[in-house]
Structures are given as structure tokens and as C-alpha cells.
Amino acid sequence: MIAKTYLKQKRIKLFYLLALVIILFVLIIASVMIGSYNISVYECLKALVFKANSNSELVIWQMRLPEALTAILAGGGLALCGAVLQIVLKNPLASPFTLGISASSAFGAALAIFFGSAFFKNPYAVSFSAFLSSLVATLIIVFISKLKNASNETLILSGVAIGSLFSALLAILQYFSSDTQISAIIFWMFGDCSRTTYSEIFLIFGLFVVAFLFFLSKSIDYKLLQFGDDHARSLGVNAENLRIISMVVSSLLSASIVAFVGIIGFVGLVAPHIAKRLIGSDYFLASSAIIGAIILILADIIARNILGNVVLPVGIITSFIGAPVFFYLIIRGKR
């Protein structure tokens, strides 16, 4: 009887997961079709499958498809990192940005923009500088985690402190920047999925696949870790090493995404909570990634169409969507 109930619940969760995949696919088609220049279903399929020479093909392949793919990878990657961090830190508020990665990335990008004309000539200088700055924050967190008796709460508080430090450094740079530099810094800080090229998309995709496969290989260890470090150690899991390695991999993936896309809040925090309430602990990593991709591609569609010809940064939309959703989850959880 118990086995039949378990199998039934498993099938229901698989059905939900399949439904999420279908929703994501529909949103991808909608993202490619809807915009200031609307494209019909027939033109969309014709341009995607047959690559007919037309305005629709140019819009789809050069503008909307890269943006949709970026939204999927960025949303899925940030949500995946948030899910893993919430497991290993045993804190529902853990996310890549809770650990100060967003603030450190913003400082690195601002540093490249501030000294751009004198030192940085490469077009990827801003992204590379943001990535390196994120690594600094990651190394600080790893160093703190290796300290004796460094609890999970200590790591979260350390992330908040690191974020405050880099925010202060960013404010100093902005104070001494010109109007043009300030505009460039603010523009970078607004998350935007339309900046990436196909080469950058392939890079993010490669990092996402490697990180996802690593997390998937440790899924059983993560389940054991939820019962406590002592219980996990008794079953052969090195809880401390698993926590550190998972944090490093999560930080590297999220830093790579932020370096190319900019700061996008709430996705890595909200998506794992929705996945846990919708599907539960089974398929938690996959469902979190899919829900994160759905949230960001939906936010990107809204950002491109809510004000007609004016395109809003997607980071603004995710904050507007994420905050009420998170409040709702908190209230429902209390009940």
C-alpha cells in the first residue's frame, strides 16, 4: 500500500515536471513571436525550421532567440544555484546574491568602466572584471567557511557583510565617476538578457551543464545532508567538503551569469521555494531550474511589451514579480 502511494506521488510529480517543461516551451515560442514587431506562428516556424530570408528571420535569429536562450540559462542557472545553497546552508534565504556575489560583480564591472579608457581595451573587459570580483567574494566566503565553528548562519551574515563592503566601494567609484561612466555603470547593473551573443550563450550553457551534472551526482548526498551533518557523516558523506565545493561551484556559475547579464534579483531566491511547494524534494534541482527559467523568460516578455516600444531592464521586472511572490510564500507558509 505504501509502495503504491509512493509510486502514485512520483507519477504526479513527474506530470508536474512535464507540465513545467511544456509551459517553458510555450513561453519560448511566445518570446520569439511577441514584441514591437509581432511575428505569426507560421512565420516563426518558417524562420526557425527553414531559415527563410525575411525580416522575421533577422529578428528571430539575431535578436529574440538569443535573448530567450539567455533568459532560460540565466534564470535556470540562478535558480539552480539558489536551490543548492539553500540545501547546503540549511537557510531558506540563501541565494547567490545573499552571499554578496551581486554587489561584488557590480563593483568589478564599475571598476572596468571607471578605468576603461586607460587600462581595458577588450570588449569583454567589463564582464571579465565582474567575474574576477565575484571570485574574490567567493574566496572570502570559502575562507570563512574553513574557520573553526563557522556555522551556516555565520556564512549568510558574512555574505551580507561582503555585499555591504562592495556596495560601499561601488558608491566611492560612482562618486568620482563622470556622468557618462555613471550612466554606463547603472545600465550594467540593470539585468538585461539582450546583451549576450551566441558565443557567450554557449559559454554559459557549458558552465550550466557542468554545474548541473555535478549537483545531480551529489543529489543523494544533499538529501542526507538535510537530516543533519552528523547523520550525513555516519553514512559516509563529508559534509564540510560537500558544502564548500557546492558553494564554490554555485558561486562560479552565478558569477558567470551575472558577468554577462547583469544583476537579476529574486529568481535564485523565489524559484526553489516555488519548486519545493509544487513538487517537493523529489526532482528539486531540476524543477527549481525549470521554474527559474520560466520566471525569467516571462519577466523578459513583460519587460519588452509592457510599455510598447520602451524596453525595460528585466531585472526591474523580476524584482516587481519576485517580492510579492515571496511575501505570498511567506504568508502561506505561516498558515
CSV table of C-alpha atoms in Angstrom, one decimal:
chain,number,residue,atom,x,y,z
A,1,MET,CA,0.0,0.0,0.0
A,2,ILE,CA,2.8,2.4,0.9
A,3,ALA,CA,4.7,1.5,-2.2
A,4,LYS,CA,1.6,2.1,-4.4
A,5,THR,CA,1.1,5.5,-2.7
A,6,TYR,CA,4.7,6.4,-3.2
A,7,LEU,CA,4.6,5.5,-6.9
A,8,LYS,CA,1.4,7.5,-7.4
A,9,GLN,CA,3.0,10.5,-5.8
A,10,LYS,CA,6.1,10.0,-8.0
A,11,ARG,CA,3.9,9.9,-11.2
A,12,ILE,CA,2.1,13.1,-10.1
A,13,LYS,CA,5.4,14.9,-9.6
A,14,LEU,CA,6.7,13.7,-13.0
A,15,PHE,CA,3.5,15.0,-14.5
A,16,TYR,CA,4.0,18.4,-12.9
A,17,LEU,CA,7.6,18.5,-14.1
A,18,LEU,CA,6.5,17.7,-17.7
A,19,ALA,CA,3.8,20.4,-17.4
A,20,LEU,CA,6.6,22.9,-16.4
A,21,VAL,CA,8.7,21.9,-19.4
A,22,ILE,CA,5.7,22.4,-21.7
A,23,ILE,CA,5.0,25.8,-20.2
A,24,LEU,CA,8.6,26.8,-20.7
A,25,PHE,CA,8.5,25.7,-24.4
A,26,VAL,CA,5.3,27.7,-24.9
A,27,LEU,CA,7.0,30.8,-23.4
A,28,ILE,CA,10.0,30.4,-25.6
A,29,ILE,CA,7.7,30.5,-28.7
A,30,ALA,CA,5.8,33.5,-27.2
A,31,SER,CA,9.1,35.3,-26.5
A,32,VAL,CA,10.2,34.8,-30.1
A,33,MET,CA,6.8,35.9,-31.6
A,34,ILE,CA,5.8,38.8,-29.3
A,35,GLY,CA,7.4,42.3,-29.5
A,36,SER,CA,7.3,45.6,-31.1
A,37,TYR,CA,7.4,43.7,-34.4
A,38,ASN,CA,4.9,40.8,-34.0
A,39,ILE,CA,5.6,37.5,-35.8
A,40,SER,CA,2.9,35.0,-36.6
A,41,VAL,CA,3.2,31.3,-35.7
A,42,TYR,CA,3.7,30.4,-39.4
A,43,GLU,CA,6.4,32.9,-39.9
A,44,CYS,CA,8.1,31.9,-36.7
A,45,LEU,CA,8.2,28.2,-37.6
A,46,LYS,CA,9.2,29.0,-41.1
A,47,ALA,CA,12.1,31.2,-39.9
A,48,LEU,CA,13.2,28.6,-37.2
A,49,VAL,CA,12.9,25.5,-39.4
A,50,PHE,CA,13.6,26.6,-42.9
A,51,LYS,CA,15.5,29.8,-42.2
A,52,ALA,CA,13.7,31.7,-45.0
A,53,ASN,CA,15.3,35.0,-45.9
A,54,SER,CA,12.9,37.6,-44.4
A,55,ASN,CA,12.7,40.3,-41.8
A,56,SER,CA,11.2,37.7,-39.4
A,57,GLU,CA,14.3,35.5,-39.7
A,58,LEU,CA,16.6,38.5,-38.9
A,59,VAL,CA,14.5,39.5,-35.8
A,60,ILE,CA,14.3,35.9,-34.5
A,61,TRP,CA,17.9,34.7,-35.1
A,62,GLN,CA,19.7,37.9,-34.3
A,63,MET,CA,17.6,39.4,-31.5
A,64,ARG,CA,14.8,37.4,-29.9
A,65,LEU,CA,16.2,33.9,-29.9
A,66,PRO,CA,19.5,34.8,-28.2
A,67,GLU,CA,17.5,36.8,-25.7
A,68,ALA,CA,15.2,33.9,-25.0
A,69,LEU,CA,18.1,31.4,-24.6
A,70,THR,CA,19.9,33.8,-22.3
A,71,ALA,CA,16.8,34.2,-20.1
A,72,ILE,CA,16.4,30.4,-19.9
A,73,LEU,CA,20.1,29.8,-19.0
A,74,ALA,CA,20.3,32.8,-16.6
A,75,GLY,CA,17.0,32.0,-14.8
A,76,GLY,CA,17.7,28.3,-14.7
A,77,GLY,CA,21.3,28.8,-13.5
A,78,LEU,CA,20.5,31.3,-10.8
A,79,ALA,CA,17.6,29.2,-9.5
A,80,LEU,CA,19.8,26.0,-9.5
A,81,CYS,CA,22.5,27.8,-7.5
A,82,GLY,CA,19.8,29.1,-5.1
A,83,ALA,CA,18.4,25.6,-4.6
A,84,VAL,CA,21.8,24.1,-3.8
A,85,LEU,CA,22.8,26.9,-1.5
A,86,GLN,CA,19.5,26.6,0.4
A,87,ILE,CA,20.2,22.9,0.9
A,88,VAL,CA,23.9,23.1,2.0
A,89,LEU,CA,23.5,26.2,4.1
A,90,LYS,CA,20.1,25.0,5.5
A,91,ASN,CA,18.8,28.5,5.2
A,92,PRO,CA,15.6,29.4,3.1
A,93,LEU,CA,17.1,32.9,2.4
A,94,ALA,CA,20.3,31.6,0.9
A,95,SER,CA,20.9,32.6,-2.8
A,96,PRO,CA,23.8,33.6,-4.9
A,97,PHE,CA,23.1,37.2,-4.0
A,98,THR,CA,22.8,36.6,-0.3
A,99,LEU,CA,26.5,35.7,-0.4
A,100,GLY,CA,27.4,39.1,-1.8
A,101,ILE,CA,28.0,38.0,-5.4
A,102,SER,CA,25.8,40.6,-7.0
A,103,ALA,CA,27.5,43.5,-5.1
A,104,SER,CA,31.0,42.2,-5.9
A,105,SER,CA,30.1,41.8,-9.6
A,106,ALA,CA,28.7,45.3,-9.7
A,107,PHE,CA,31.9,46.7,-8.2
A,108,GLY,CA,34.1,44.7,-10.7
A,109,ALA,CA,32.1,46.0,-13.7
A,110,ALA,CA,32.1,49.5,-12.3
A,111,LEU,CA,35.9,49.3,-11.9
A,112,ALA,CA,36.4,48.3,-15.5
A,113,ILE,CA,34.1,51.1,-16.7
A,114,PHE,CA,35.8,53.6,-14.5
A,115,PHE,CA,39.3,52.8,-15.8
A,116,GLY,CA,38.1,51.6,-19.2
A,117,SER,CA,39.7,54.2,-21.4
A,118,ALA,CA,43.1,53.8,-19.8
A,119,PHE,CA,43.5,50.1,-19.0
A,120,PHE,CA,40.8,48.0,-20.6
A,121,LYS,CA,40.5,47.6,-24.4
A,122,ASN,CA,38.9,44.2,-24.7
A,123,PRO,CA,35.1,44.2,-25.3
A,124,TYR,CA,34.8,41.5,-22.6
A,125,ALA,CA,36.7,43.6,-20.1
A,126,VAL,CA,33.6,44.6,-18.1
A,127,SER,CA,32.3,41.0,-17.9
A,128,PHE,CA,35.7,39.6,-17.0
A,129,SER,CA,36.3,42.2,-14.3
A,130,ALA,CA,32.8,41.5,-12.9
A,131,PHE,CA,33.6,37.8,-12.8
A,132,LEU,CA,37.0,38.3,-11.1
A,133,SER,CA,35.4,40.5,-8.5
A,134,SER,CA,32.8,37.8,-7.8
A,135,LEU,CA,35.6,35.3,-7.3
A,136,VAL,CA,37.1,37.5,-4.6
A,137,ALA,CA,33.7,37.4,-2.8
A,138,THR,CA,33.6,33.6,-3.3
A,139,LEU,CA,37.1,33.1,-1.9
A,140,ILE,CA,36.3,35.2,1.2
A,141,ILE,CA,33.2,33.0,1.9
A,142,VAL,CA,35.3,29.8,1.4
A,143,PHE,CA,38.0,31.1,3.8
A,144,ILE,CA,35.4,32.0,6.4
A,145,SER,CA,33.7,28.6,5.9
A,146,LYS,CA,37.0,26.9,6.7
A,147,LEU,CA,37.3,28.7,10.1
A,148,LYS,CA,36.6,26.6,13.1
A,149,ASN,CA,33.0,26.5,14.2
A,150,ALA,CA,31.8,28.7,11.3
A,151,SER,CA,28.1,28.0,11.2
A,152,ASN,CA,25.7,28.3,8.3
A,153,GLU,CA,24.3,31.4,9.9
A,154,THR,CA,27.8,32.9,10.0
A,155,LEU,CA,28.2,32.3,6.3
A,156,ILE,CA,25.0,34.1,5.5
A,157,LEU,CA,25.9,37.0,7.7
A,158,SER,CA,29.3,37.1,6.1
A,159,GLY,CA,27.7,37.3,2.7
A,160,VAL,CA,25.6,40.3,3.9
A,161,ALA,CA,28.8,42.0,5.2
A,162,ILE,CA,30.6,41.3,2.0
A,163,GLY,CA,27.7,42.8,0.0
A,164,SER,CA,27.8,45.9,2.1
A,165,LEU,CA,31.5,46.3,1.7
A,166,PHE,CA,31.4,46.0,-2.1
A,167,SER,CA,28.4,48.3,-2.2
A,168,ALA,CA,30.4,50.9,-0.3
A,169,LEU,CA,33.3,50.5,-2.8
A,170,LEU,CA,30.9,50.9,-5.7
A,171,ALA,CA,29.5,54.1,-4.1
A,172,ILE,CA,33.0,55.5,-4.0
A,173,LEU,CA,33.6,54.7,-7.6
A,174,GLN,CA,30.3,56.3,-8.6
A,175,TYR,CA,31.1,59.4,-6.6
A,176,PHE,CA,34.3,60.0,-8.6
A,177,SER,CA,32.9,58.9,-12.0
A,178,SER,CA,31.8,61.2,-14.8
A,179,ASP,CA,28.2,61.4,-15.9
A,180,THR,CA,28.9,59.0,-18.8
A,181,GLN,CA,30.6,56.5,-16.6
A,182,ILE,CA,27.7,56.6,-14.0
A,183,SER,CA,25.2,56.0,-16.8
A,184,ALA,CA,27.2,53.0,-18.0
A,185,ILE,CA,27.5,51.6,-14.5
A,186,ILE,CA,23.8,52.0,-13.8
A,187,PHE,CA,22.9,50.5,-17.2
A,188,TRP,CA,25.1,47.4,-16.5
A,189,MET,CA,23.6,46.9,-13.0
A,190,PHE,CA,20.1,46.6,-14.6
A,191,GLY,CA,19.8,43.0,-15.6
A,192,ASP,CA,19.4,42.6,-19.3
A,193,CYS,CA,19.1,39.4,-21.4
A,194,SER,CA,19.6,41.1,-24.7
A,195,ARG,CA,23.4,41.8,-24.3
A,196,THR,CA,24.7,38.3,-25.0
A,197,THR,CA,26.0,36.9,-28.3
A,198,TYR,CA,25.8,33.2,-29.3
A,199,SER,CA,29.4,32.6,-28.2
A,200,GLU,CA,28.6,33.9,-24.7
A,201,ILE,CA,25.4,31.8,-24.6
A,202,PHE,CA,27.4,28.7,-25.5
A,203,LEU,CA,29.8,29.5,-22.7
A,204,ILE,CA,27.0,30.0,-20.1
A,205,PHE,CA,25.4,26.8,-21.4
A,206,GLY,CA,28.6,24.8,-21.0
A,207,LEU,CA,29.1,26.0,-17.4
A,208,PHE,CA,25.4,25.3,-16.6
A,209,VAL,CA,25.6,21.7,-17.9
A,210,VAL,CA,28.8,21.0,-15.9
A,211,ALA,CA,27.4,22.5,-12.7
A,212,PHE,CA,24.0,20.7,-13.1
A,213,LEU,CA,25.7,17.4,-13.7
A,214,PHE,CA,27.9,17.9,-10.6
A,215,PHE,CA,24.9,18.8,-8.5
A,216,LEU,CA,22.9,15.9,-9.9
A,217,SER,CA,25.7,13.5,-9.0
A,218,LYS,CA,25.6,14.8,-5.4
A,219,SER,CA,21.8,14.7,-5.1
A,220,ILE,CA,21.7,11.7,-2.7
A,221,ASP,CA,24.3,13.4,-0.5
A,222,TYR,CA,22.2,16.6,-0.5
A,223,LYS,CA,19.2,14.6,0.7
A,224,LEU,CA,21.3,13.0,3.5
A,225,LEU,CA,22.6,16.5,4.4
A,226,GLN,CA,19.0,17.7,5.1
A,227,PHE,CA,18.9,15.2,8.1
A,228,GLY,CA,21.9,16.9,9.7
A,229,ASP,CA,25.7,16.9,9.3
A,230,ASP,CA,26.1,14.1,11.9
A,231,HIS,CA,23.6,11.8,10.1
A,232,ALA,CA,25.3,12.5,6.8
A,233,ARG,CA,28.8,11.8,8.2
A,234,SER,CA,27.5,8.5,9.7
A,235,LEU,CA,26.6,7.4,6.1
A,236,GLY,CA,29.9,8.4,4.6
A,237,VAL,CA,29.2,12.0,3.4
A,238,ASN,CA,31.9,14.6,4.1
A,239,ALA,CA,29.5,17.4,4.9
A,240,GLU,CA,32.1,20.2,5.2
A,241,ASN,CA,33.8,19.4,1.9
A,242,LEU,CA,30.5,18.9,0.1
A,243,ARG,CA,29.3,22.3,1.4
A,244,ILE,CA,32.4,24.1,0.4
A,245,ILE,CA,32.6,22.6,-3.1
A,246,SER,CA,28.9,23.2,-3.7
A,247,MET,CA,29.3,26.8,-2.7
A,248,VAL,CA,32.3,27.3,-5.0
A,249,VAL,CA,30.5,25.7,-8.0
A,250,SER,CA,27.3,27.7,-7.3
A,251,SER,CA,29.3,30.9,-7.0
A,252,LEU,CA,31.3,30.3,-10.2
A,253,LEU,CA,28.1,29.6,-12.2
A,254,SER,CA,26.2,32.6,-10.8
A,255,ALA,CA,29.2,34.9,-11.2
A,256,SER,CA,29.5,33.9,-14.9
A,257,ILE,CA,25.8,34.6,-15.4
A,258,VAL,CA,25.9,37.9,-13.7
A,259,ALA,CA,29.1,38.9,-15.5
A,260,PHE,CA,27.3,38.7,-18.9
A,261,VAL,CA,23.7,39.5,-17.9
A,262,GLY,CA,24.0,41.9,-15.0
A,263,ILE,CA,22.2,41.8,-11.7
A,264,ILE,CA,18.9,39.9,-11.7
A,265,GLY,CA,17.3,39.6,-8.2
A,266,PHE,CA,14.9,37.3,-6.6
A,267,VAL,CA,15.0,34.4,-9.2
A,268,GLY,CA,17.6,32.4,-7.2
A,269,LEU,CA,15.6,33.0,-4.0
A,270,VAL,CA,12.0,32.5,-5.1
A,271,ALA,CA,12.2,29.7,-7.7
A,272,PRO,CA,13.5,27.0,-5.2
A,273,HIS,CA,10.6,27.9,-2.8
A,274,ILE,CA,8.0,27.5,-5.6
A,275,ALA,CA,9.6,24.2,-6.6
A,276,LYS,CA,9.6,22.9,-3.1
A,277,ARG,CA,5.9,23.7,-2.6
A,278,LEU,CA,4.8,22.5,-6.0
A,279,ILE,CA,6.8,19.3,-6.4
A,280,GLY,CA,8.7,18.7,-3.1
A,281,SER,CA,12.1,17.3,-2.5
A,282,ASP,CA,12.0,14.9,-5.5
A,283,TYR,CA,13.4,16.4,-8.6
A,284,PHE,CA,14.1,19.5,-6.6
A,285,LEU,CA,17.1,20.7,-8.6
A,286,ALA,CA,15.5,20.1,-12.0
A,287,SER,CA,12.2,21.7,-11.0
A,288,SER,CA,14.0,24.7,-9.5
A,289,ALA,CA,16.0,25.3,-12.7
A,290,ILE,CA,12.9,25.0,-14.9
A,291,ILE,CA,10.8,27.3,-12.7
A,292,GLY,CA,13.7,29.8,-12.6
A,293,ALA,CA,13.8,29.7,-16.4
A,294,ILE,CA,10.1,30.2,-16.6
A,295,ILE,CA,10.2,33.2,-14.3
A,296,LEU,CA,12.9,35.0,-16.1
A,297,ILE,CA,11.7,34.4,-19.7
A,298,LEU,CA,8.2,35.5,-18.5
A,299,ALA,CA,9.7,38.6,-17.0
A,300,ASP,CA,11.6,39.3,-20.2
A,301,ILE,CA,8.4,39.1,-22.3
A,302,ILE,CA,6.7,41.6,-19.9
A,303,ALA,CA,9.8,43.9,-20.0
A,304,ARG,CA,9.7,44.1,-23.8
A,305,ASN,CA,6.0,44.7,-24.1
A,306,ILE,CA,4.6,46.4,-21.1
A,307,LEU,CA,5.4,49.9,-22.3
A,308,GLY,CA,5.1,49.5,-26.0
A,309,ASN,CA,8.3,50.5,-27.8
A,310,VAL,CA,10.1,51.1,-24.5
A,311,VAL,CA,12.1,48.1,-23.3
A,312,LEU,CA,12.5,47.9,-19.5
A,313,PRO,CA,15.5,46.0,-17.9
A,314,VAL,CA,14.4,42.6,-17.0
A,315,GLY,CA,16.0,43.0,-13.5
A,316,ILE,CA,13.3,45.5,-12.6
A,317,ILE,CA,10.5,43.2,-13.6
A,318,THR,CA,11.9,40.2,-11.6
A,319,SER,CA,12.0,42.4,-8.5
A,320,PHE,CA,8.4,43.5,-9.0
A,321,ILE,CA,7.3,39.9,-9.6
A,322,GLY,CA,9.7,38.3,-7.0
A,323,ALA,CA,8.9,40.5,-4.0
A,324,PRO,CA,5.0,39.9,-3.9
A,325,VAL,CA,5.5,36.2,-4.7
A,326,PHE,CA,8.0,35.8,-1.9
A,327,PHE,CA,5.6,37.6,0.5
A,328,TYR,CA,2.8,35.3,-0.6
A,329,LEU,CA,5.0,32.2,0.0
A,330,ILE,CA,5.9,33.5,3.5
A,331,ILE,CA,2.3,34.2,4.4
A,332,ARG,CA,1.1,30.8,3.1
A,333,GLY,CA,4.0,29.0,4.9
A,334,LYS,CA,2.9,30.7,8.1
A,335,ARG,CA,-0.6,29.4,7.7
